[in-house]
Amino acid sequence: MSHQPCAIVGIGQTHHKSRRWDVSLGGLVREAARRALDDAEMDWDDIDAVVIGKAPDLFEGVMKPELYLTDALGATGKPMFRVHTAGSVGGTTGIVASHLVETGRHTRVLAVAYQKQSEGNAQFALGSGKGASLGAGGAFAPFMRSYIQRSGAPLDVGPMVAVKDRLNALKNPYAHLKLENISLETVKASPMMWDPVRYLESCPSSDGACAVVFTDEAGGKAAAAAGRQPAWVLASAVRSEPASFPGRDPVRPQGAIDCAAEIYATVGVSNPREQIDCAELYVPFSWYEPMWLEAHGIADEGAGWRMVESGATALDGDFPVNMSGGVLSSNPIGASGLLRFAEAALQVRGMAGEHQVDGAKVAMAQAYGASAQYFAMWIVANSLDPFGS
Amino acid sequence: MATHPPDDIAIIGWHVSPMIRRTELTEAQMLLEVVNGATAHAGITNADVDFTCAGSCDYVAGQAFSFVQNIDAFGAWPPKRDSHVEMDGAWALYEAWVRLLVGDLDVALVTGSGRSSTADPDIVYPMEMDPYYLAPLGVDAMSFAALQARVLLDGGVVTERQMAEIAARCRRDARANPHAQVAGDFDVDALLAEDYVREPLRRHDLPPITDGACAVVIARADKARELCENPVWIRGLSHCAEIHYAGLRDLRQAESITRAAKAAGVGDAPVEVAELQTAFTHEEPLVAAALGLGADVVVNPSGGPLAANPIMATGLVRIAEAARQIRDEGRHRTLAHSTSGPCLQQNLVCVLEGE
Amino acid sequence: MTTTRSVEATIRFPYKRSLGPVMGAFMTALTEQRFLGIRSGERVLCPPREWDPDTAADLSADDLVEVGPAGTVESWTWVSSPSAAHPLDHPFAFALIRLDGADTALLHAVDVASPDALSTGMRVAPRWKAERVGHITDVEAFVPGEVPQGGGGAGAEEPVTMMDYDAAITYTTPVTRNEMRAEAANAEGRFLGLECPACARVYLGGRGFCPIDALELGPEHEVELSQRGTITNYTIIEPVQYPGQTETEPFARVHVLLDGSDVILGYQPVVEFPVGDVRIGARVAAVWNDTKVASGGGIELDGWIPTGEPDDTDPNLVNRIC
Ligand SMILES: [Zn+2]
């Protein structure tokens, strides 16, 4: 392979809220970008190219917003690129940016992903404004019912995930939901919105943005020498598959299995639970945590829920998942994928503050989209050779 | 035969759909035709494609997540490495090109597609303008083009007669293009006698409304050699944006085109043919000058966007046409240009070469 | 012989935009019949933004300065037939207008009787609306001359922080031949399937291709499908109220596996089937409604009604969801 190492040296995000009515669209993305640039000790003119990701333009009613945001993100006279791969788009945004560095096209690339759901109505936009839609919860509920039945998971597992992620969110200053009194009882007492999914087992609707600064090997090493730990992108992969056809299993999508297998193979991971220290997985509804643990080979098939039940995925467990509080705590849709990818990088940089996993050296992140059919994943580490091969 | 380093990437196949005012097909069906056409042209099957990247737009389709249905046209089973840009297919080609440069994959398939017929462009395109100061005024793409045309007319960069001559030349050349939607012989004086549609633009200065799609297959050097006797090499590929709000820009200039051209190495050797996404007549001299093209360069022999303008595919069609000039017309070095946004805000330049 | 047909649908979106400090101040000033620009270095930019467009450097509301109200036309175009999205309902001009004291141009409408009254370099002044809410259309249009027109009344009592934006786009989408054939079958109370010649998978009639083999399917691949099936999975939805939501009570959506096939119809409504009774394995039959207007290849079904047959007890049913 002809590519060069790529380092993450800057990460920024907004405070996520249901309504960021204090800022404009430009103000929102600049808030995240500015924090990432400050973290990287860079300014706008240090950046060579910008990659922007977000989910449907109908959510905010701005078509191809990369046009409007070009100068807001300092891309005047530079390449400005826009990706849209449904819910996985934030992940794809980071991956495309990393490829621009790995292939030597650019030395410093800014990736930005956002959604300002309060400008419109996501439920409404999902139906393309033409009438009622089931909402994402209604679309995914049958998949979760299938998982529950086939795995034999106790019904408390979903609520346990909901509690764990919200407890993690209390440690994350940027998280949207801050549910101080969250407990199994409050989750189980919350309304059944899309049977089998309860209100408190579902993601919120958020305004927010995330930004990541990527640079080359020299830039990463210079940051390290200056005492600013970089995160190295060791592997990334994407997969897509058609939404529906006889024989597709959306609970354990082949695309998810293949995507995970590719990043493990690239890095030389044979036992992800042992070799990877923590993961940020796109879990918009509680049951997706055990589902993804299995589909990504972190748990054996049918055993993902046991990891949840045993506390293995808690912040102090042996395989923490969604240390940031995850999508269940903050969901600016287009940004949610990049937030997962950025949190994995924060962890291996040792910069995750109160939600830091002690000694995290290798982390994985995943984002998925549409009818559980678009996947983006990566593995980041605190060195280029974390396993000392 | 020249040897090519493994990181050289070539176009090895393409397919352009019929270009028509109103299709009866879904976007996925249009894609099905060009995907299968392009893989056949490249002498491969879907299974040989390592990466797919599509360019399309929800607001053209009138539906959120519209591209998700289009994946059905790619035969993405087993699941494919795949991406989608909410940009013209020319930028999808850019992403695919970068993806192949990473080095682990050999063949990529790129598409651009759109059904512009489904809604009134005057209502759709204000949605891509500044959401606070422009969209609420309903300022459409045609009005922006007209404002830039007047600046160029006032500045002596172009005359209305030259604009009519460009329209007549493009539509005349389009007669030889089986994909052209608007083609024929037009008298310049008669064109100039027509009323303005959006002064200073007349009907002939405007592109048609077109439904269409395009697919292009690219491959890394070794694979391209293996699959193809006469690959069309991508010599340079770059893109660049400028300020969105036209009132903040000098509309006599197109600096982002010049920057992209420089990065793509346009000036490194003479270009014989340029396929430009100049959907409005007055844009042609501006874009040609910004690219640094000499008077001897043949511009838009296909008729360009004035002959067929399938939004979200128009730029990728330029790349396919520039490749065709090398493969079928014996040219050695050609150029394709794509653009997006009001008054040529964002531009991509692709330089192609034969052996 | 099939004739082509289209379905028309209007997407109507009400958006609410937060303006941030700089645009908020600009919009507030509009209610006071004043224009604000923003100083960036040597230049004054109008309309103002929170960043310098060349360098992306932060600009703050402290840098706002008053400009205009009159200005000079730098370019114009004549809109002889306005669209529904345009600010005026009679022919007008769009123009780039450099307001006095600004170094950049504001885009707005100019209201004159004919294009003969327009020229580059002409002087224009705003005609204010009587009712101003803090929106770019508080200026109805610019008019020739130096003196602002219209207006009156007071400015906003509170600073403007939000703006409304309503978009309505009508899409006319063709109904494909396969969709029309599927509809025709539905109208006769039949389900049409299409069997892929390569992989033998069967798809519901309107689809038109196999996504696995990327193969076009047509009339020659048609097969008849049963109108009876088994519920394999379901969800009960507590309706969230939003514009366009038509449900008010909890409602079921079920996946139905059609008898004798692999065809699953997802997220189907049910008929005369109480929410509490909906279950996996229940046997159901299609209920047609010939009064429903075709929505573009969609199934003209009221939904699925219990047949009263014994349930299917296959434990694997729950996994049949695609
Ligand atoms: Zn098939």
PDB file of C-alpha atoms and ligand atoms in Angstrom, chain C residues 196 199 210 213, ligand 1:
ATOM      1  CA  CYS C 196     -35.257 -12.374 -10.859  1.00  0.00           C
ATOM      2  CA  CYS C 199     -31.132 -15.427  -8.392  1.00  0.00           C
ATOM      3  CA  CYS C 210     -33.141  -7.072  -8.540  1.00  0.00           C
ATOM      4  CA  ASP C 213     -27.896  -8.770  -9.569  1.00  0.00           C
TER       5      ASP C 213
HETATM    6 ZN    ZN D   1     -31.403 -11.447  -8.607  1.00  0.00          ZN
END
